[in-house]
Tab-separated table of C-alpha atoms and ligand atoms in Angstrom:
chain	number	residue	atom	x	y	z
S	276	UNK	CA	17.630	9.262	-3.262
S	277	UNK	CA	15.545	12.342	-2.506
S	278	UNK	CA	11.752	12.489	-2.347
S	279	UNK	CA	11.918	14.209	-5.745
S	280	UNK	CA	13.237	11.047	-7.368
S	281	UNK	CA	10.112	9.201	-6.274
S	282	UNK	CA	7.678	11.646	-7.856
S	283	UNK	CA	7.067	10.409	-11.383
S	284	UNK	CA	4.457	10.223	-14.127
S	285	UNK	CA	3.095	6.811	-13.222
S	286	UNK	CA	0.736	6.667	-16.208
S	287	UNK	CA	3.701	7.199	-18.535
S	288	UNK	CA	5.488	4.329	-16.792
S	289	UNK	CA	2.485	2.101	-17.474
S	290	UNK	CA	2.135	3.324	-21.067
S	291	UNK	CA	5.775	2.431	-21.739
S	292	UNK	CA	5.489	-0.787	-19.690
S	293	UNK	CA	8.462	0.251	-17.616
S	294	UNK	CA	9.518	-0.964	-14.193
S	295	UNK	CA	10.464	1.066	-11.131
S	296	UNK	CA	11.912	-0.480	-8.018
S	297	UNK	CA	13.592	0.847	-4.935
S	298	UNK	CA	14.225	0.260	-1.253
S	299	UNK	CA	13.447	2.933	1.316
S	300	UNK	CA	13.962	3.112	5.077
S	301	UNK	CA	10.710	2.699	7.001
S	302	UNK	CA	11.653	5.829	8.950
S	303	UNK	CA	11.323	7.857	5.726
S	304	UNK	CA	7.601	7.079	5.625
S	305	UNK	CA	6.426	9.337	8.437
S	306	UNK	CA	2.739	8.415	8.533
S	307	UNK	CA	3.496	4.699	8.533
S	308	UNK	CA	6.400	5.057	10.965
S	309	UNK	CA	4.144	6.813	13.475
S	310	UNK	CA	1.845	3.760	13.613
S	311	UNK	CA	4.686	1.319	14.327
S	312	UNK	CA	6.236	0.327	17.613
S	313	UNK	CA	9.698	0.875	16.126
S	314	UNK	CA	10.297	2.593	12.762
S	315	UNK	CA	13.196	0.326	11.791
S	316	UNK	CA	14.168	-1.648	8.707
S	317	UNK	CA	13.469	-1.137	5.032
S	318	UNK	CA	10.649	-1.595	2.580
S	319	UNK	CA	11.346	-2.752	-0.961
S	320	UNK	CA	8.840	-1.981	-3.647
S	321	UNK	CA	8.331	-2.522	-7.336
S	322	UNK	CA	5.940	-1.024	-9.860
S	323	UNK	CA	5.564	-2.880	-13.159
S	324	UNK	CA	3.657	-0.949	-15.803
S	325	UNK	CA	1.308	-2.535	-18.294
S	326	UNK	CA	-0.785	-1.210	-21.169
S	327	UNK	CA	-3.496	-3.582	-22.354
S	328	UNK	CA	-4.850	-4.032	-25.893
S	329	UNK	CA	-7.522	-1.394	-25.274
S	330	UNK	CA	-4.993	1.138	-24.011
S	331	UNK	CA	-5.958	0.798	-20.363
S	332	UNK	CA	-3.043	1.473	-18.045
S	333	UNK	CA	-2.170	-0.721	-15.098
S	334	UNK	CA	0.625	-1.159	-12.622
S	335	UNK	CA	1.325	-4.291	-10.652
S	336	UNK	CA	2.648	-3.228	-7.287
S	337	UNK	CA	4.631	-5.275	-4.796
S	338	UNK	CA	5.859	-4.103	-1.409
S	339	UNK	CA	7.890	-6.230	0.957
S	340	UNK	CA	9.699	-5.789	4.239
S	341	UNK	CA	9.488	-6.474	7.958
S	342	UNK	CA	7.677	-4.001	10.192
S	343	UNK	CA	7.772	-3.895	13.977
S	344	UNK	CA	4.243	-3.654	15.386
S	345	UNK	CA	3.061	-3.884	18.981
S	346	UNK	CA	1.270	-7.076	19.931
S	347	UNK	CA	-2.124	-6.061	21.327
S	348	UNK	CA	-2.137	-8.952	23.791
S	349	UNK	CA	1.281	-8.968	25.478
S	350	UNK	CA	2.246	-5.435	24.332
S	351	UNK	CA	5.697	-6.636	23.227
S	352	UNK	CA	7.219	-6.117	19.776
S	353	UNK	CA	5.907	-8.258	16.946
S	354	UNK	CA	7.646	-8.521	13.578
S	355	UNK	CA	5.117	-8.531	10.774
S	356	UNK	CA	6.235	-9.439	7.265
S	357	UNK	CA	4.605	-7.043	4.886
S	358	UNK	CA	3.872	-8.589	1.500
S	359	UNK	CA	1.501	-6.379	-0.447
S	360	UNK	CA	0.648	-7.304	-4.009
S	361	UNK	CA	-1.896	-5.145	-5.754
S	362	UNK	CA	-2.933	-4.296	-9.273
S	363	UNK	CA	-3.963	-0.714	-9.931
S	364	UNK	CA	-5.923	0.617	-12.874
S	365	UNK	CA	-4.576	4.122	-13.515
S	366	UNK	CA	-7.062	6.831	-14.406
S	367	UNK	CA	-6.202	10.351	-15.506
S	368	UNK	CA	-7.648	13.381	-13.681
S	369	UNK	CA	-11.460	13.323	-14.009
S	370	UNK	CA	-11.457	10.052	-15.966
S	371	UNK	CA	-14.316	7.674	-15.092
S	372	UNK	CA	-13.859	4.011	-14.285
S	373	UNK	CA	-14.618	2.069	-17.507
S	374	UNK	CA	-17.918	0.120	-17.225
S	375	UNK	CA	-16.249	-3.231	-17.687
S	376	UNK	CA	-13.979	-2.472	-14.722
S	377	UNK	CA	-16.733	-1.631	-12.241
S	378	UNK	CA	-17.319	-5.264	-11.361
S	379	UNK	CA	-13.724	-6.281	-11.786
S	380	UNK	CA	-12.160	-7.095	-8.443
S	381	UNK	CA	-8.750	-7.821	-9.926
S	382	UNK	CA	-7.642	-4.197	-9.997
S	383	UNK	CA	-8.276	-1.143	-7.818
S	384	UNK	CA	-9.022	1.956	-9.867
S	385	UNK	CA	-7.007	4.980	-8.794
S	386	UNK	CA	-7.187	8.509	-10.173
S	387	UNK	CA	-3.795	10.135	-10.579
S	388	UNK	CA	-2.484	13.621	-11.107
S	389	UNK	CA	0.202	14.141	-13.743
S	390	UNK	CA	2.868	13.282	-11.214
S	391	UNK	CA	2.565	10.801	-8.397
S	392	UNK	CA	4.641	10.507	-5.255
S	393	UNK	CA	5.309	6.780	-5.177
S	394	UNK	CA	6.248	6.891	-1.505
S	395	UNK	CA	2.808	8.234	-0.571
S	396	UNK	CA	1.195	5.547	-2.672
S	397	UNK	CA	3.115	2.674	-1.122
S	398	UNK	CA	2.607	4.159	2.332
S	399	UNK	CA	-1.180	4.104	1.776
S	400	UNK	CA	-1.036	0.516	0.548
S	401	UNK	CA	1.008	-0.681	3.521
S	402	UNK	CA	-1.199	1.153	6.051
S	403	UNK	CA	-4.250	-0.543	4.500
S	404	UNK	CA	-2.561	-3.931	4.763
S	405	UNK	CA	-1.554	-3.655	8.425
S	406	UNK	CA	-3.335	-6.104	10.713
S	407	UNK	CA	-6.083	-4.333	12.664
S	408	UNK	CA	-5.247	-6.119	15.914
S	409	UNK	CA	-1.690	-7.470	15.656
S	410	UNK	CA	-1.025	-10.417	17.964
S	411	UNK	CA	1.565	-13.107	18.400
S	412	UNK	CA	0.214	-16.550	17.691
S	413	UNK	CA	1.103	-17.640	21.207
S	414	UNK	CA	1.580	-15.191	24.031
S	415	UNK	CA	0.049	-14.255	27.335
S	416	UNK	CA	-1.801	-11.142	28.379
S	417	UNK	CA	0.264	-9.379	31.044
S	418	UNK	CA	-1.450	-9.742	34.430
S	419	UNK	CA	-3.929	-6.962	35.019
S	420	UNK	CA	-3.671	-5.414	31.555
S	421	UNK	CA	-6.832	-4.967	29.548
S	422	UNK	CA	-6.861	-5.600	25.833
S	423	UNK	CA	-8.261	-2.751	23.843
S	424	UNK	CA	-9.951	-3.945	20.696
S	425	UNK	CA	-11.583	-0.721	19.620
S	426	UNK	CA	-11.982	-0.177	15.920
S	427	UNK	CA	-8.672	0.808	14.404
S	428	UNK	CA	-8.418	4.011	12.352
S	429	UNK	CA	-7.093	1.792	9.557
S	430	UNK	CA	-10.447	0.045	9.318
S	431	UNK	CA	-12.018	3.417	8.557
S	432	UNK	CA	-9.427	4.168	5.890
S	433	UNK	CA	-9.918	0.699	4.460
S	434	UNK	CA	-13.636	1.355	4.094
S	435	UNK	CA	-13.009	4.662	2.371
S	436	UNK	CA	-10.628	3.092	-0.105
S	437	UNK	CA	-13.062	0.264	-0.808
S	438	UNK	CA	-15.515	2.733	-2.346
S	439	UNK	CA	-13.219	3.935	-5.152
E	581	ZN	ZN1	2.137	-11.002	22.093
């Protein structure tokens, strides 16, 4: 499936309460792949649209798959099971967040253009979900190696997203 097939009108999907699911190779998600130790495996995702009684549009999003990160203690590969579940409130261009949603933590409001590249959206969600300092539960620091625990760039992105 080409990138084109993943660019859809997501608000129309929600309005019609349709479902979209697919599996993509991790290597096809360049920004995510560049943060991984090995860009191998697949991610499966599903968008389920929903239109509530007031006409508000939502999608429930699920993303699953195993990603190979680098343990920040022993520096060996670490398989992390991605399991993102998020509910998005879909806003049209320029549309404000409804007042009753401002204090609602159940859904993240997101403003969309007419067409949305689903791969970019799931890539953002997975990058936000990555552990900041991935580590095995039990492993040893290699002799002489320092552990760098500087703030990850993902923490910055996470803060930006939190203000939507
Ligand atoms: Zn380790």
